[in-house]
Coordinates of C-alpha atoms in Angstrom, one line a residue:
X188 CA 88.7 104.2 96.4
X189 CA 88.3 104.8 92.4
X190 CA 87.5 101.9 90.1
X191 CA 90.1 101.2 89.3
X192 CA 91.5 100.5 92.4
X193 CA 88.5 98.7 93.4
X194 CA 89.3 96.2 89.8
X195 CA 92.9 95.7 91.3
X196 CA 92.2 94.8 94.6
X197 CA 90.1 92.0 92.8
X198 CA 92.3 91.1 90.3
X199 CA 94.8 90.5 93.3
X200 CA 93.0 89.6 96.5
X201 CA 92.9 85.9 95.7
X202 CA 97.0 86.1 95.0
X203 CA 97.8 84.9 98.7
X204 CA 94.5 82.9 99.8
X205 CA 96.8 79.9 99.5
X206 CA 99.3 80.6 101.9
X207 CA 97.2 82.9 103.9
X208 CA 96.6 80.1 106.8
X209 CA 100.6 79.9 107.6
X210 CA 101.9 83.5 107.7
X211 CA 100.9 86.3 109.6
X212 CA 100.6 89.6 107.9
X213 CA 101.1 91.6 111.3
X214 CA 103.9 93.0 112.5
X215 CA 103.8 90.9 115.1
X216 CA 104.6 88.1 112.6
X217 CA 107.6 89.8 111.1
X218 CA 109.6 87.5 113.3
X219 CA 108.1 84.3 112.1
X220 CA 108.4 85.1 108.8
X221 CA 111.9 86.0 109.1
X222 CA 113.0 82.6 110.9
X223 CA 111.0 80.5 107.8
X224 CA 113.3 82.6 105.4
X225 CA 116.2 81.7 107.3
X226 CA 115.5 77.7 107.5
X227 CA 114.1 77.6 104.0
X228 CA 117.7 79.4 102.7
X229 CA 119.2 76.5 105.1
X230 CA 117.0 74.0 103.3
X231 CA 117.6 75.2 99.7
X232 CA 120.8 77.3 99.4
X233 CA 119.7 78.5 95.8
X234 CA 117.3 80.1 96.8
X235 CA 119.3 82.4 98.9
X236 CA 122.2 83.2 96.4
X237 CA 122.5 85.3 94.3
X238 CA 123.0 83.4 91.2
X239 CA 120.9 81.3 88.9
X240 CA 118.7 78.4 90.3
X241 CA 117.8 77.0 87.3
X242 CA 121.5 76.1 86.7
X243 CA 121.5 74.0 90.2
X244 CA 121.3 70.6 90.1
X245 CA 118.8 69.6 92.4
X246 CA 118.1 65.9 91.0
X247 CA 119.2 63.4 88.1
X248 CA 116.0 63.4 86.1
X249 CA 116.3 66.3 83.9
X250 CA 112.7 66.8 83.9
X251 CA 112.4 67.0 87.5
X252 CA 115.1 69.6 87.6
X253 CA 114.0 72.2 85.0
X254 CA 110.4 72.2 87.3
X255 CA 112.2 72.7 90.5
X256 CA 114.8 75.1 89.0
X257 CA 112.4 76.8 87.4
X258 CA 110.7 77.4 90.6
X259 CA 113.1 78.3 93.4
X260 CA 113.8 80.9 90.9
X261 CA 110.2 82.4 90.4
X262 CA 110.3 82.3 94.4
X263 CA 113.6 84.2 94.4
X264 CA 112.6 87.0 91.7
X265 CA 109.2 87.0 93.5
X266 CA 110.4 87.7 97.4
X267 CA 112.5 90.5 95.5
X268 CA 109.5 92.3 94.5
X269 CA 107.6 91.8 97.5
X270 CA 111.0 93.4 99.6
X271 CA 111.2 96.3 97.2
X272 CA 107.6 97.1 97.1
X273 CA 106.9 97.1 100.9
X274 CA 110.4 99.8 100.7
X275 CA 108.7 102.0 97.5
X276 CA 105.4 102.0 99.1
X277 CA 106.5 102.5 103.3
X278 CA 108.9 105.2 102.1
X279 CA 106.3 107.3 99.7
X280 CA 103.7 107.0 102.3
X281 CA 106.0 108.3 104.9
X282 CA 107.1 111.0 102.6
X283 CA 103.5 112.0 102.6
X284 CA 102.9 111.9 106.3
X285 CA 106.2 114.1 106.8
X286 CA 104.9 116.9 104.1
X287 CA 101.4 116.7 105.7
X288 CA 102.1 116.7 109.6
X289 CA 101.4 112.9 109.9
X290 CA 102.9 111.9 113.7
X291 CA 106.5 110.4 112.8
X292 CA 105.3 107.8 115.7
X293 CA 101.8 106.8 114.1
X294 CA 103.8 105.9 110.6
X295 CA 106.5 103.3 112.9
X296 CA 105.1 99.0 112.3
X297 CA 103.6 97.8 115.6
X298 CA 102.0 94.5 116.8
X299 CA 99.2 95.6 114.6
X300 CA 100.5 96.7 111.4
X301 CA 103.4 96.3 109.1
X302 CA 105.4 99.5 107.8
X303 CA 103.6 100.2 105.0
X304 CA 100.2 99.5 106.5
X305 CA 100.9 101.7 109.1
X306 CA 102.5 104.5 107.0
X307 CA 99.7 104.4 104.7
X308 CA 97.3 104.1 107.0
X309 CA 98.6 107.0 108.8
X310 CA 98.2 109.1 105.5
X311 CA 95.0 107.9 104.7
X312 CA 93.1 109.2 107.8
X313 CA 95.2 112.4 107.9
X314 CA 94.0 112.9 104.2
X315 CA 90.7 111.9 104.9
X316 CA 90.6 114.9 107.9
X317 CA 92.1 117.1 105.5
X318 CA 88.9 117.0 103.1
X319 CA 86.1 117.6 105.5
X320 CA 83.7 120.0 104.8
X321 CA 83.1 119.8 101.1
X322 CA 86.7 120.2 100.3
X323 CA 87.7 118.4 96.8
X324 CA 90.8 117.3 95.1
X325 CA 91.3 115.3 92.3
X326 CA 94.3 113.2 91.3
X327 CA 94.0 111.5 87.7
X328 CA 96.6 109.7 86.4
X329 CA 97.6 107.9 83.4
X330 CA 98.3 103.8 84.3
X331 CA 102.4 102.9 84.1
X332 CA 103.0 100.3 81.1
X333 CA 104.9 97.4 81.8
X334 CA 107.3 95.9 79.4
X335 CA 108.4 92.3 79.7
X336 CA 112.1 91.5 78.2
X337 CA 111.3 89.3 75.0
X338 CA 115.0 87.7 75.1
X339 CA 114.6 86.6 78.8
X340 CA 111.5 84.9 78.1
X341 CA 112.8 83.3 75.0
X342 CA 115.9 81.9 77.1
X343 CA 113.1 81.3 79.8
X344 CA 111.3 78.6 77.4
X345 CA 114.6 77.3 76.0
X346 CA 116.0 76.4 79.6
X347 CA 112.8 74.5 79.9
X348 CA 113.1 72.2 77.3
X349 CA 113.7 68.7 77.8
X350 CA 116.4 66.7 76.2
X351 CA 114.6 63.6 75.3
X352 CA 115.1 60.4 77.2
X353 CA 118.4 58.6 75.7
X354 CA 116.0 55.3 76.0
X355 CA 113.6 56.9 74.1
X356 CA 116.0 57.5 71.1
X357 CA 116.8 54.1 71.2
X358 CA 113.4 52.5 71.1
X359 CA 112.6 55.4 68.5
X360 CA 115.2 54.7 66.1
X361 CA 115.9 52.0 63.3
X362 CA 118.9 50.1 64.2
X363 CA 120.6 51.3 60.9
X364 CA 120.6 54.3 61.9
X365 CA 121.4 54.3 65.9
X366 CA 125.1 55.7 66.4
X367 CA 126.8 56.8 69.6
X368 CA 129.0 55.6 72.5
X369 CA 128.8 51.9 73.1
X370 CA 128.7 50.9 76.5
X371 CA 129.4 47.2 75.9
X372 CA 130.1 45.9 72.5
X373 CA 129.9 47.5 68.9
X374 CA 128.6 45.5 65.9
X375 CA 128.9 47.9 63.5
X376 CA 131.1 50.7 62.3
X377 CA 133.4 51.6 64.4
X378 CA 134.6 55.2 64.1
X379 CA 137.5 54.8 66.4
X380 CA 140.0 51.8 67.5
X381 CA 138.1 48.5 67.5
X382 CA 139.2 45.6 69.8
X383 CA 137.7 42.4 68.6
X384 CA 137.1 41.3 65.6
X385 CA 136.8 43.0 62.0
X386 CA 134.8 42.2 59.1
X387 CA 137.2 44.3 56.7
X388 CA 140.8 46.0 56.5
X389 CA 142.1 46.4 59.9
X390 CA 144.6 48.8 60.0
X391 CA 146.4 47.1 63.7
X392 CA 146.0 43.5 64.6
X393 CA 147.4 42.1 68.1
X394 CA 149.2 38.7 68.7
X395 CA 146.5 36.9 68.6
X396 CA 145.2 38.0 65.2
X397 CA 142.5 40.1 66.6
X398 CA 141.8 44.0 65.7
X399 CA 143.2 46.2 67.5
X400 CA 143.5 49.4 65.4
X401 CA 141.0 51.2 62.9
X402 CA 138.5 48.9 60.9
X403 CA 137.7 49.4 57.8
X404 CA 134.5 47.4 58.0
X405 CA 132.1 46.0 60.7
X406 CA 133.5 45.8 63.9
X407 CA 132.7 43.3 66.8
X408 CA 134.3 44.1 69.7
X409 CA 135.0 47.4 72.0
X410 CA 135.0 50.4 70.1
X411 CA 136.6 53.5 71.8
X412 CA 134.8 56.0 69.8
X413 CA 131.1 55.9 68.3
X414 CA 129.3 52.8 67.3
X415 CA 127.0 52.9 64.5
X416 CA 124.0 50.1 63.8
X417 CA 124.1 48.0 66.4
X418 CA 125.2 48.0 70.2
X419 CA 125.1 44.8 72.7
X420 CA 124.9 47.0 76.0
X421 CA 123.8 50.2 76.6
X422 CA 124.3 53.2 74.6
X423 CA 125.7 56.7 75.6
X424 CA 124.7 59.9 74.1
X425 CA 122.6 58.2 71.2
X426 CA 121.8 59.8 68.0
X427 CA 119.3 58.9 65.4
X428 CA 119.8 59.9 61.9
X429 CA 115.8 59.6 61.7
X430 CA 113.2 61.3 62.9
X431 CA 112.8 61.5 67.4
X432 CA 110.4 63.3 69.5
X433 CA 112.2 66.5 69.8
X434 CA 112.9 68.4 73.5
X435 CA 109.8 69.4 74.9
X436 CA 109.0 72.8 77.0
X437 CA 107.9 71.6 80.2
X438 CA 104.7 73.4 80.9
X439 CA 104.9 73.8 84.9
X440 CA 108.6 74.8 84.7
X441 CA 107.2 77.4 81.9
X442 CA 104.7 78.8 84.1
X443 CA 107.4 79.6 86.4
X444 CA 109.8 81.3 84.1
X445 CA 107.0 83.6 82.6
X446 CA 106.3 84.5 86.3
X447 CA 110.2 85.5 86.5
X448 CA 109.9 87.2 83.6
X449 CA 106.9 89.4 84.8
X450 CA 108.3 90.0 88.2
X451 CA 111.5 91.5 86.0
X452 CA 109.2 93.5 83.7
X453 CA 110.2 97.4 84.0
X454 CA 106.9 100.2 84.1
X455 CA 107.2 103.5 83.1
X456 CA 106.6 105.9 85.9
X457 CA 102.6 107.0 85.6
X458 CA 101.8 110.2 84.6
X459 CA 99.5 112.4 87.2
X460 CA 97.8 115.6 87.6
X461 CA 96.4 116.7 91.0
X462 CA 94.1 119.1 91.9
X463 CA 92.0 120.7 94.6
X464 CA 88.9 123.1 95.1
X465 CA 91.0 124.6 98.6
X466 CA 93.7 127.2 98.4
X467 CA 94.5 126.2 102.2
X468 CA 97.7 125.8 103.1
X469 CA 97.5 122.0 104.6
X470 CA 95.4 121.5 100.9
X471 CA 98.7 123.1 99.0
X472 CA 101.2 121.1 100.9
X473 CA 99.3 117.7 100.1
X474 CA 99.1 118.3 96.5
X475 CA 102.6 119.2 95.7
X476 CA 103.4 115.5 97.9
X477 CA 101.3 113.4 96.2
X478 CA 102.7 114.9 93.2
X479 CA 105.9 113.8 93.9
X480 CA 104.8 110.9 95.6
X481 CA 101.6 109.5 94.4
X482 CA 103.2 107.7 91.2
X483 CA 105.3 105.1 93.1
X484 CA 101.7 104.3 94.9
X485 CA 99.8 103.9 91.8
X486 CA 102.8 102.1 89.8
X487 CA 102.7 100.0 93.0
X488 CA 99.2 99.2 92.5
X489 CA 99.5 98.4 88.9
X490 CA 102.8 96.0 89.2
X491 CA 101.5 94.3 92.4
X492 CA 98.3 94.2 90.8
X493 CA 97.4 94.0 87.3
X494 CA 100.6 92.8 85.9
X495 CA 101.8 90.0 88.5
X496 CA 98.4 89.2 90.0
X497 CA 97.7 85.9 88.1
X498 CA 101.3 84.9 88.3
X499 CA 101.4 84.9 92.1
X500 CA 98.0 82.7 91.8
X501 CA 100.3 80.5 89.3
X502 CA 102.9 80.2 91.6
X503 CA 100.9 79.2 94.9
X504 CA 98.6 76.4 93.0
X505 CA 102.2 75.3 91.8
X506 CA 104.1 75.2 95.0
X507 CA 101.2 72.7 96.5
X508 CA 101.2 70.7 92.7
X509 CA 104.9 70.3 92.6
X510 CA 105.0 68.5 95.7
X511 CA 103.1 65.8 94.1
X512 CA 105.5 65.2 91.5
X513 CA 108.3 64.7 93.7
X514 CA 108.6 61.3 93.5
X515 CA 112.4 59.7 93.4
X516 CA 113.7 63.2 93.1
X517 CA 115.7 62.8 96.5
X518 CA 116.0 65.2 99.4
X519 CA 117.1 68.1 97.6
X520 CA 114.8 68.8 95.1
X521 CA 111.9 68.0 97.5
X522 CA 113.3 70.3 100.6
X523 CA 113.6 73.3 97.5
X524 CA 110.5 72.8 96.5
X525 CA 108.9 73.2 100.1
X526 CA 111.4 76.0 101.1
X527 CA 110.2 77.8 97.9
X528 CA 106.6 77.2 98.3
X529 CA 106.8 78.7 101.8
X530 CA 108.8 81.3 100.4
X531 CA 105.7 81.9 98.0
X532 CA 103.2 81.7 100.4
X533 CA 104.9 84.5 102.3
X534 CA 105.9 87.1 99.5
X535 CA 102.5 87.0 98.3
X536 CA 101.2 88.3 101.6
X537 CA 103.8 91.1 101.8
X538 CA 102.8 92.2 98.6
X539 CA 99.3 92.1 98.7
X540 CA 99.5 94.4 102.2
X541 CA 101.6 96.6 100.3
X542 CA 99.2 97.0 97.4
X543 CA 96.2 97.2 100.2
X544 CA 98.3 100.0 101.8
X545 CA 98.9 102.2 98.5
X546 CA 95.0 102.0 97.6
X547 CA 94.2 103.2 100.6
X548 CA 95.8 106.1 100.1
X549 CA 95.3 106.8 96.0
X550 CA 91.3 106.1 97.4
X551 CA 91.3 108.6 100.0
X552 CA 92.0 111.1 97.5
X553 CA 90.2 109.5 94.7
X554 CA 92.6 108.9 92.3
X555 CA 91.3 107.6 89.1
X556 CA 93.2 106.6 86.2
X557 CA 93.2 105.5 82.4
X558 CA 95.2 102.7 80.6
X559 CA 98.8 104.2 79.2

């Protein structure tokens, strides 16, 4: 394996050491996993459809709900990946196999092995066989570059900001200047019909001499649009002409998003040159496949890798942390949170075989590469 294979393994390995204890990475555990899928979706429904989880309302406390929205959605985006990797990396390995005379029944999952491991691993020990006897080949490539989209992440951080408690505009702001709906009733301006009594020119009055129409003035009394100064009862939708802790950007909720955001970033396709010492035919055939095929192996290796290695690690620590912050969310948000954890925990085993499975096949040929 080149160094720089060995430096993504290690970047990586400690992705899925979290989860590692609950999911099997076997083929024999493809059923497991697949009836945990099915319950969490049953669980969580958002994180099964196809829309956008952070738009779900999974509790009342707006805090609470950018965290867990944030969340089911970093799970979604990240069992994507995991599914399409395990496809790019089985399918090029099998492609190499095929062009190489690999046994079409040595490359097929078993109890021992998943697709891609036992596609790869096919590959790897045919190659392996292939350059006995001094034979040499070299495969350097140039690393894929991976671009994140600066407007998703911008809308990633503004989704996570949290209005500011209405209580807290209240206890924030000088009664003078305190306006919004009045849930109870007004002393102050009324901006709308007052009902009560008016300090000033009232354009309506009732039967019994009371306001019932627009004040010119103070009103006490019911007003049926905003209040300004002073409110007995509870405000609605406060404002404060003065200064009040703005929304904040929740940070566990942005950890999340920027995982989204990473797991969406597009690579360019690496560039490669492969050569070998052998004029053989075998030797001809396995250059001219791992020069179509190689690339997705090594971009697999640097996506899987380098680019979404420490986000993976983010998003375990945070499925076992968010569980701890639960508390009064209700049922919804806390059977999301566990459905997407699990979720987690599983992806980031199916992607780390896959990235196990494409270095052991850019190894067996040495492949060693430079930054783009």
């Amino acid at each position: 394996m080149s160094q720089t294979s060995r430096a993504l393994t290690v970047t990586f390995a400690a992705a899925a050491v979290a989860g590692a204890c609950n999911f099997l990475s076997s083929g024999a555990g493809q059923t497991t996993t697949n009836v945990a899928d099915v319950a969490g979706a049953i669980a969580c429904p958002a994180l099964a459809s196809g829309g956008d989880a952070l738009g779900v309302k999974y509790t009342a406390k707006a805090e609470l709900n950018a965290k867990v929205g944030a969340f089911v959605q970093a799970a979604k985006d990240l069992q994507r990946l995991a599914v399409k990797w395990d496809a790019e990396v089985t399918s090029a390995c099998r492609k190499i196999g095929a062009d190489i005379g690999v046994n079409p029944a040595a490359m097929q999952p078993n109890q021992n092995a998943t697709a891609s491991q036992a596609a790869c691993g096919a590959v790897s020990a045919k190659v392996q066989g292939l350059l006995k006897g001094g034979v040499k080949i070299e495969a350097n490539y140039t690393a894929p570059k991976c671009d994140v989209d600066a407007s998703a992440r911008a809308r990633c951080d503004g989704r996570c900001k949290v209005e500011v408690d209405p209580g807290e505009i209240v206890a924030q702001c000088t009664p003078a200047k305190l306006s919004g709906r009045c849930q109870g009733t007004c002393k102050g301006q009324c901006d709308g019909r007052c009902s009560g009594q008016c300090q000033g020119n009232c354009a309506v009055k009732d039967a019994q001499g009371r306001c019932a129409g627009k004040c010119d003035g103070t009103c006490t009394g019911q007003c049926d649009a905003t209040c300004h100064a002073s409110c007995q009862g509870s405000w609605q939708a406060p404002k404060c002409e003065g200064h009040v802790t703005p929304p904040k950007v929740d940070a566990d909720c942005k950890a999340s998003c920027q995982a989204s955001v990473k797991f969406s970033a597009q690579c360019s396709k690496p560039q490669l040159e492969v050569k070998t010492s052998s004029n053989a035919q075998a030797l001809g055939k396995l250059v001219a496949s791992l020069s179509a095929n190689l690339p997705v192996l090594i971009a697999a290796q640097v996506k899987l890798g380098r680019e979404i290695g420490g986000e993976v690690q983010t998003l375990v620590r945070l499925g076992g942390e968010l569980r701890g912050k639960l508390q009064g969310a209700g049922e919804q948000a806390i059977a999301c949170i566990t459905a997407s954890a699990s979720a987690v925990a599983t992806a980031s085993i199916s992607i780390n075989v896959s990235f196990k499975a494409s270095a052991s096949v850019s190894g067996a040929v040495g492949a060693s590469g430079k930054a783009g």
